[in-house]
Amino acid sequence: MKKLFILSISAIMLASCSNESNESKETSENTTEQSTEESINKNEASSDSEKNSNEEDADEKEKDDEKEKIKDAKALYEKIKEKSAAVDSYTTEVTTTTISGEEEFVTKMNTEVGKENNSITTLEMQEQQLKLLTFDDKLVAEIEGGNFIDITDDSNLPKGITDVQTYEEVVEANEYLKDGDIKEVDGKYEVTVKFDNKEDFKKMLDSVNSGMKSMVDSAMENIEDVNGEVKYVINDEFMLESANTDSKLTVKQGEESVKLTSKSDIKYSNHGEVGTIEIPDKAKNAKSKEQLMKDQESSPEEPKDSSTKEESKEESKEEKNN
């Protein structure tokens, strides 16, 4: 301000001089205006810089707070649960390998769950493949020739197998990960939960095989001892990406105890991207095995071919003439 005041006084003193002094006055006034504008701009720039700096500090603080929360498995689970509500479809791929001595048994099960909570599952085991469709509380199997059979009430199937779970329900079932140890690896989060007793093992099975509780309960009856771990991987969008289990079991078979190793690799993908699963009309109208057998029993004998009937008439006519 002092500099601007001196410049103003100088301009007034030079006003009574020659024409050249008028030019000096204009120059002085321009300088004054320029200096004032520069000063304002500097103040504004300083204010904007301070504002941006404060915003950046707030963002960094928020990120630091988030990172601090993510270090806790319980807080991570709550974040996963929060995000799961917006996911209306998903895909799972499950590969389970069971080893007993030198024998190895592998099953693969890939499932797509659509927006209407319909699902298509492809099951592979012992070099055989089976396709299952779940909709409207029905379970329908596709058989040879593109035909379908309703197996909803098959007594050999575990209870709850027709219950299609939303992704949110899957996350709720995986609450078991809250008890794990968390670490960050390549921008993703790994949570490892170890177990060394039947109770914790059952919790793990219920979480990664949600919807199959009756089957899990049945399997638990013959387990004598168990230990192992399950490792969950959560991506940077807080979506479940995989759950890998590694278990060593002692199982009672008759009068003997058999040691088994079981490993499962479960992958979750296509969160919210599956879309609508169209169910074929043949599947919607599928009959049960019992119904098909009844239909076959009650169906009348096929009529003879018309040409056969004519031949029979001619033979009868000839016999009469003779």
CSV table of C-alpha atoms in Angstrom, one decimal:
chain,number,residue,atom,x,y,z
A,1,MET,CA,0.0,0.0,0.0
A,2,LYS,CA,2.9,2.4,0.8
A,3,LYS,CA,4.3,1.8,-2.7
A,4,LEU,CA,1.0,2.6,-4.4
A,5,PHE,CA,0.7,5.8,-2.3
A,6,ILE,CA,4.1,7.1,-3.3
A,7,LEU,CA,3.4,6.3,-7.0
A,8,SER,CA,0.2,8.4,-6.8
A,9,ILE,CA,2.0,11.4,-5.2
A,10,SER,CA,4.7,11.3,-7.9
A,11,ALA,CA,2.0,11.3,-10.6
A,12,ILE,CA,0.4,14.4,-9.1
A,13,MET,CA,3.7,16.3,-8.9
A,14,LEU,CA,4.5,15.6,-12.5
A,15,ALA,CA,1.2,16.8,-13.7
A,16,SER,CA,2.3,20.5,-14.0
A,17,CYS,CA,5.3,19.7,-16.2
A,18,SER,CA,5.6,19.4,-20.0
A,19,ASN,CA,3.5,17.2,-22.3
A,20,GLU,CA,6.0,14.5,-21.7
A,21,SER,CA,4.9,14.6,-18.1
A,22,ASN,CA,1.3,13.8,-19.1
A,23,GLU,CA,2.7,10.6,-20.7
A,24,SER,CA,4.5,9.9,-17.4
A,25,LYS,CA,1.2,10.4,-15.6
A,26,GLU,CA,-0.6,7.9,-17.8
A,27,THR,CA,2.3,5.4,-17.3
A,28,SER,CA,2.2,5.9,-13.6
A,29,GLU,CA,-1.6,5.4,-13.5
A,30,ASN,CA,-1.3,2.2,-15.6
A,31,THR,CA,1.5,1.0,-13.3
A,32,THR,CA,-0.7,1.7,-10.3
A,33,GLU,CA,-3.7,-0.2,-11.8
A,34,GLN,CA,-1.4,-3.1,-12.9
A,35,SER,CA,0.1,-3.3,-9.4
A,36,THR,CA,-3.3,-3.3,-7.8
A,37,GLU,CA,-4.6,-6.0,-10.1
A,38,GLU,CA,-1.5,-8.1,-9.5
A,39,SER,CA,-1.9,-7.8,-5.8
A,40,ILE,CA,-5.6,-8.9,-6.0
A,41,ASN,CA,-4.7,-11.8,-8.3
A,42,LYS,CA,-1.9,-12.9,-5.9
A,43,ASN,CA,-4.3,-12.8,-3.0
A,44,GLU,CA,-6.9,-14.8,-4.9
A,45,ALA,CA,-4.3,-17.3,-6.1
A,46,SER,CA,-3.1,-17.6,-2.5
A,47,SER,CA,-6.6,-18.2,-1.3
A,48,ASP,CA,-7.3,-20.8,-4.0
A,49,SER,CA,-4.0,-22.5,-3.3
A,50,GLU,CA,-4.8,-22.6,0.4
A,51,LYS,CA,-8.3,-24.0,-0.4
A,52,ASN,CA,-7.0,-26.7,-2.6
A,53,SER,CA,-4.4,-27.6,-0.1
A,54,ASN,CA,-7.0,-27.9,2.6
A,55,GLU,CA,-9.2,-30.1,0.3
A,56,GLU,CA,-6.2,-32.3,-0.5
A,57,ASP,CA,-5.4,-32.6,3.2
A,58,ALA,CA,-9.0,-33.6,3.9
A,59,ASP,CA,-8.9,-36.2,1.1
A,60,GLU,CA,-5.7,-37.6,2.3
A,61,LYS,CA,-7.0,-37.7,5.8
A,62,GLU,CA,-10.1,-39.6,4.6
A,63,LYS,CA,-8.0,-42.1,2.7
A,64,ASP,CA,-5.7,-42.6,5.7
A,65,ASP,CA,-8.8,-43.1,7.9
A,66,GLU,CA,-10.1,-45.7,5.3
A,67,LYS,CA,-6.8,-47.5,5.3
A,68,GLU,CA,-6.8,-47.5,9.1
A,69,LYS,CA,-10.3,-49.1,9.0
A,70,ILE,CA,-9.3,-51.7,6.4
A,71,LYS,CA,-6.6,-53.0,8.7
A,72,ASP,CA,-9.4,-54.6,10.8
A,73,ALA,CA,-11.2,-57.7,9.4
A,74,LYS,CA,-14.5,-56.7,11.0
A,75,ALA,CA,-14.5,-53.3,9.4
A,76,LEU,CA,-13.6,-54.9,6.1
A,77,TYR,CA,-16.5,-57.2,6.3
A,78,GLU,CA,-18.9,-54.3,7.0
A,79,LYS,CA,-17.6,-52.6,3.9
A,80,ILE,CA,-18.1,-55.7,1.8
A,81,LYS,CA,-21.6,-56.1,3.2
A,82,GLU,CA,-22.4,-52.5,2.5
A,83,LYS,CA,-21.3,-52.9,-1.1
A,84,SER,CA,-23.2,-56.2,-1.6
A,85,ALA,CA,-26.6,-54.6,-1.4
A,86,ALA,CA,-26.3,-53.1,-4.9
A,87,VAL,CA,-25.2,-56.4,-6.6
A,88,ASP,CA,-28.2,-58.2,-8.2
A,89,SER,CA,-26.4,-61.0,-10.0
A,90,TYR,CA,-23.1,-62.9,-9.9
A,91,THR,CA,-21.1,-66.0,-11.0
A,92,THR,CA,-19.4,-68.7,-8.9
A,93,GLU,CA,-16.9,-71.4,-10.0
A,94,VAL,CA,-16.1,-74.1,-7.4
A,95,THR,CA,-13.5,-76.8,-7.8
A,96,THR,CA,-13.2,-79.3,-5.0
A,97,THR,CA,-10.4,-81.9,-4.7
A,98,THR,CA,-10.6,-84.7,-2.2
A,99,ILE,CA,-7.6,-87.0,-1.7
A,100,SER,CA,-7.7,-90.3,0.2
A,101,GLY,CA,-4.4,-92.2,0.0
A,102,GLU,CA,-3.7,-92.5,-3.7
A,103,GLU,CA,-7.3,-91.8,-4.8
A,104,GLU,CA,-8.3,-88.3,-6.0
A,105,PHE,CA,-11.9,-87.2,-6.5
A,106,VAL,CA,-12.5,-83.8,-8.3
A,107,THR,CA,-15.8,-82.0,-8.7
A,108,LYS,CA,-16.5,-78.8,-10.6
A,109,MET,CA,-19.6,-76.6,-10.2
A,110,ASN,CA,-20.1,-73.4,-12.1
A,111,THR,CA,-23.2,-71.3,-11.3
A,112,GLU,CA,-24.7,-68.2,-12.8
A,113,VAL,CA,-27.3,-66.3,-10.7
A,114,GLY,CA,-29.4,-63.8,-12.7
A,115,LYS,CA,-31.3,-60.7,-11.8
A,116,GLU,CA,-34.6,-62.6,-11.2
A,117,ASN,CA,-32.7,-65.0,-8.8
A,118,ASN,CA,-32.9,-67.8,-11.4
A,119,SER,CA,-29.7,-69.9,-11.8
A,120,ILE,CA,-28.0,-72.3,-14.1
A,121,THR,CA,-25.5,-74.7,-12.7
A,122,THR,CA,-23.1,-77.0,-14.6
A,123,LEU,CA,-21.8,-79.9,-12.5
A,124,GLU,CA,-18.9,-82.1,-13.5
A,125,MET,CA,-17.8,-85.2,-11.6
A,126,GLN,CA,-16.3,-88.6,-12.6
A,127,GLU,CA,-16.2,-87.5,-16.2
A,128,GLN,CA,-20.0,-86.9,-16.3
A,129,GLN,CA,-21.7,-83.5,-16.8
A,130,LEU,CA,-25.1,-82.4,-15.5
A,131,LYS,CA,-26.9,-79.1,-16.1
A,132,LEU,CA,-29.3,-77.9,-13.5
A,133,LEU,CA,-31.8,-75.0,-13.7
A,134,THR,CA,-33.3,-73.4,-10.6
A,135,PHE,CA,-36.3,-71.2,-10.8
A,136,ASP,CA,-39.7,-70.7,-9.1
A,137,ASP,CA,-38.6,-73.0,-6.3
A,138,LYS,CA,-38.0,-75.8,-8.8
A,139,LEU,CA,-34.9,-77.7,-9.7
A,140,VAL,CA,-34.9,-79.1,-13.2
A,141,ALA,CA,-32.2,-81.2,-14.8
A,142,GLU,CA,-31.4,-81.2,-18.5
A,143,ILE,CA,-31.0,-84.7,-20.0
A,144,GLU,CA,-30.1,-86.1,-23.4
A,145,GLY,CA,-31.7,-84.6,-26.4
A,146,GLY,CA,-32.4,-81.3,-24.9
A,147,ASN,CA,-35.2,-82.7,-22.6
A,148,PHE,CA,-35.8,-81.7,-19.0
A,149,ILE,CA,-36.9,-83.5,-15.9
A,150,ASP,CA,-38.2,-82.0,-12.6
A,151,ILE,CA,-36.1,-83.3,-9.7
A,152,THR,CA,-37.3,-80.8,-7.1
A,153,ASP,CA,-38.8,-83.5,-4.8
A,154,ASP,CA,-36.0,-86.1,-5.3
A,155,SER,CA,-35.4,-87.6,-1.9
A,156,ASN,CA,-31.7,-88.1,-2.6
A,157,LEU,CA,-31.1,-84.4,-2.9
A,158,PRO,CA,-30.1,-82.3,0.2
A,159,LYS,CA,-32.7,-79.9,1.6
A,160,GLY,CA,-32.3,-76.3,0.5
A,161,ILE,CA,-30.7,-77.1,-2.8
A,162,THR,CA,-33.5,-75.1,-4.6
A,163,ASP,CA,-32.8,-72.0,-2.5
A,164,VAL,CA,-31.0,-69.6,-4.9
A,165,GLN,CA,-29.0,-67.0,-2.9
A,166,THR,CA,-28.5,-63.4,-3.8
A,167,TYR,CA,-24.9,-62.1,-3.6
A,168,GLU,CA,-25.9,-60.1,-0.5
A,169,GLU,CA,-27.0,-63.4,1.2
A,170,VAL,CA,-23.7,-65.0,0.2
A,171,VAL,CA,-21.8,-62.2,1.9
A,172,GLU,CA,-23.9,-62.5,5.0
A,173,ALA,CA,-23.1,-66.2,5.1
A,174,ASN,CA,-19.4,-65.4,4.9
A,175,GLU,CA,-19.5,-63.4,8.1
A,176,TYR,CA,-16.9,-66.0,9.2
A,177,LEU,CA,-14.1,-63.9,7.7
A,178,LYS,CA,-14.6,-61.3,10.5
A,179,ASP,CA,-12.5,-63.6,12.7
A,180,GLY,CA,-9.5,-63.6,10.4
A,181,ASP,CA,-6.2,-62.0,10.0
A,182,ILE,CA,-6.0,-59.3,7.3
A,183,LYS,CA,-3.2,-58.1,5.0
A,184,GLU,CA,-3.0,-56.1,1.8
A,185,VAL,CA,-1.4,-57.8,-1.2
A,186,ASP,CA,-1.1,-56.2,-4.6
A,187,GLY,CA,-4.0,-53.7,-4.0
A,188,LYS,CA,-6.3,-56.5,-2.8
A,189,TYR,CA,-7.1,-57.8,0.7
A,190,GLU,CA,-6.5,-61.3,2.0
A,191,VAL,CA,-8.2,-62.5,5.1
A,192,THR,CA,-7.1,-65.9,6.5
A,193,VAL,CA,-9.1,-67.8,9.1
A,194,LYS,CA,-7.6,-70.9,10.7
A,195,PHE,CA,-9.7,-73.7,12.4
A,196,ASP,CA,-8.7,-76.7,14.5
A,197,ASN,CA,-12.1,-78.1,15.7
A,198,LYS,CA,-15.4,-79.3,14.3
A,199,GLU,CA,-17.3,-76.3,15.4
A,200,ASP,CA,-15.2,-73.8,13.6
A,201,PHE,CA,-14.9,-76.1,10.6
A,202,LYS,CA,-18.7,-76.2,10.4
A,203,LYS,CA,-18.9,-72.4,10.4
A,204,MET,CA,-16.5,-72.4,7.5
A,205,LEU,CA,-18.5,-75.0,5.6
A,206,ASP,CA,-21.7,-73.1,6.2
A,207,SER,CA,-20.2,-69.9,4.9
A,208,VAL,CA,-18.7,-71.2,1.7
A,209,ASN,CA,-21.5,-73.8,1.0
A,210,SER,CA,-24.3,-71.5,2.1
A,211,GLY,CA,-27.7,-73.0,1.1
A,212,MET,CA,-26.4,-76.6,1.7
A,213,LYS,CA,-26.7,-76.7,5.5
A,214,SER,CA,-28.4,-80.1,5.6
A,215,MET,CA,-25.6,-81.6,3.5
A,216,VAL,CA,-23.0,-80.0,5.8
A,217,ASP,CA,-24.8,-81.3,8.9
A,218,SER,CA,-24.8,-84.8,7.4
A,219,ALA,CA,-21.1,-84.6,6.6
A,220,MET,CA,-20.2,-83.4,10.1
A,221,GLU,CA,-21.6,-86.6,11.7
A,222,ASN,CA,-18.7,-88.8,10.6
A,223,ILE,CA,-15.8,-86.3,11.2
A,224,GLU,CA,-13.6,-87.2,14.1
A,225,ASP,CA,-10.9,-84.5,13.8
A,226,VAL,CA,-10.2,-81.6,11.5
A,227,ASN,CA,-7.8,-78.6,11.0
A,228,GLY,CA,-7.0,-76.2,8.2
A,229,GLU,CA,-7.7,-72.7,7.0
A,230,VAL,CA,-9.8,-70.7,4.6
A,231,LYS,CA,-8.3,-67.7,2.7
A,232,TYR,CA,-10.6,-65.0,1.4
A,233,VAL,CA,-9.5,-62.5,-1.3
A,234,ILE,CA,-11.4,-59.2,-1.6
A,235,ASN,CA,-10.7,-56.8,-4.5
A,236,ASP,CA,-10.3,-53.0,-4.4
A,237,GLU,CA,-14.0,-52.6,-5.0
A,238,PHE,CA,-14.7,-54.5,-1.8
A,239,MET,CA,-16.2,-57.5,-3.7
A,240,LEU,CA,-15.6,-61.1,-2.7
A,241,GLU,CA,-13.2,-62.5,-5.4
A,242,SER,CA,-12.3,-65.9,-4.0
A,243,ALA,CA,-12.4,-68.3,-1.0
A,244,ASN,CA,-9.8,-71.1,-0.9
A,245,THR,CA,-10.1,-73.8,1.7
A,246,ASP,CA,-7.5,-76.4,2.8
A,247,SER,CA,-8.6,-79.0,5.2
A,248,LYS,CA,-7.1,-82.1,6.8
A,249,LEU,CA,-9.7,-84.5,8.2
A,250,THR,CA,-10.0,-87.8,10.0
A,251,VAL,CA,-13.3,-89.4,9.0
A,252,LYS,CA,-15.0,-92.5,10.4
A,253,GLN,CA,-15.9,-95.1,7.8
A,254,GLY,CA,-17.5,-98.2,9.4
A,255,GLU,CA,-15.0,-99.5,12.0
A,256,GLU,CA,-12.1,-97.6,10.5
A,257,SER,CA,-10.8,-94.0,10.6
A,258,VAL,CA,-9.6,-92.6,7.3
A,259,LYS,CA,-7.5,-89.5,6.8
A,260,LEU,CA,-8.6,-87.1,4.0
A,261,THR,CA,-7.3,-83.9,2.5
A,262,SER,CA,-9.9,-81.6,0.9
A,263,LYS,CA,-9.2,-78.4,-1.0
A,264,SER,CA,-11.8,-76.1,-2.5
A,265,ASP,CA,-11.2,-73.1,-4.8
A,266,ILE,CA,-14.2,-70.8,-5.0
A,267,LYS,CA,-14.2,-67.9,-7.4
A,268,TYR,CA,-16.8,-65.1,-7.4
A,269,SER,CA,-17.1,-62.9,-10.5
A,270,ASN,CA,-19.4,-60.9,-12.8
A,271,HIS,CA,-20.8,-59.0,-9.9
A,272,GLY,CA,-24.0,-57.3,-11.2
A,273,GLU,CA,-23.2,-58.3,-14.8
A,274,VAL,CA,-24.9,-61.6,-15.4
A,275,GLY,CA,-28.3,-60.1,-16.5
A,276,THR,CA,-31.5,-62.1,-17.0
A,277,ILE,CA,-31.4,-65.9,-17.3
A,278,GLU,CA,-33.9,-67.1,-19.7
A,279,ILE,CA,-35.6,-70.4,-18.8
A,280,PRO,CA,-36.7,-72.6,-21.8
A,281,ASP,CA,-40.4,-73.5,-22.0
A,282,LYS,CA,-39.5,-77.2,-22.0
A,283,ALA,CA,-37.8,-76.7,-18.6
A,284,LYS,CA,-40.8,-74.7,-17.2
A,285,ASN,CA,-43.1,-77.6,-18.3
A,286,ALA,CA,-40.8,-80.4,-17.1
A,287,LYS,CA,-42.4,-83.4,-15.4
A,288,SER,CA,-41.0,-85.4,-12.6
A,289,LYS,CA,-39.7,-89.0,-13.1
A,290,GLU,CA,-42.8,-90.3,-11.3
A,291,GLN,CA,-45.1,-88.3,-13.6
A,292,LEU,CA,-43.3,-89.6,-16.7
A,293,MET,CA,-43.7,-93.2,-15.5
A,294,LYS,CA,-47.4,-92.7,-14.8
A,295,ASP,CA,-47.9,-91.2,-18.3
A,296,GLN,CA,-46.2,-94.2,-19.9
A,297,GLU,CA,-48.4,-96.7,-17.9
A,298,SER,CA,-51.7,-95.0,-18.7
A,299,SER,CA,-51.0,-94.3,-22.4
A,300,PRO,CA,-53.1,-96.7,-24.7
A,301,GLU,CA,-51.5,-99.1,-27.2
A,302,GLU,CA,-50.5,-97.6,-30.5
A,303,PRO,CA,-53.1,-98.3,-33.2
A,304,LYS,CA,-52.0,-100.5,-36.0
A,305,ASP,CA,-50.9,-99.0,-39.3
A,306,SER,CA,-53.8,-98.5,-41.8
A,307,SER,CA,-52.0,-100.5,-44.4
A,308,THR,CA,-51.7,-103.5,-42.0
A,309,LYS,CA,-55.5,-103.2,-41.4
A,310,GLU,CA,-56.2,-103.4,-45.1
A,311,GLU,CA,-54.0,-106.4,-45.6
A,312,SER,CA,-55.8,-108.1,-42.7
A,313,LYS,CA,-59.2,-107.5,-44.4
A,314,GLU,CA,-58.0,-109.0,-47.7
A,315,GLU,CA,-56.7,-112.1,-45.9
A,316,SER,CA,-59.9,-112.6,-44.1
A,317,LYS,CA,-61.9,-112.2,-47.4
A,318,GLU,CA,-59.8,-114.8,-49.2
A,319,GLU,CA,-60.2,-117.3,-46.4
A,320,LYS,CA,-64.0,-116.8,-46.5
A,321,ASN,CA,-64.1,-117.4,-50.3
A,322,ASN,CA,-62.1,-120.6,-50.0
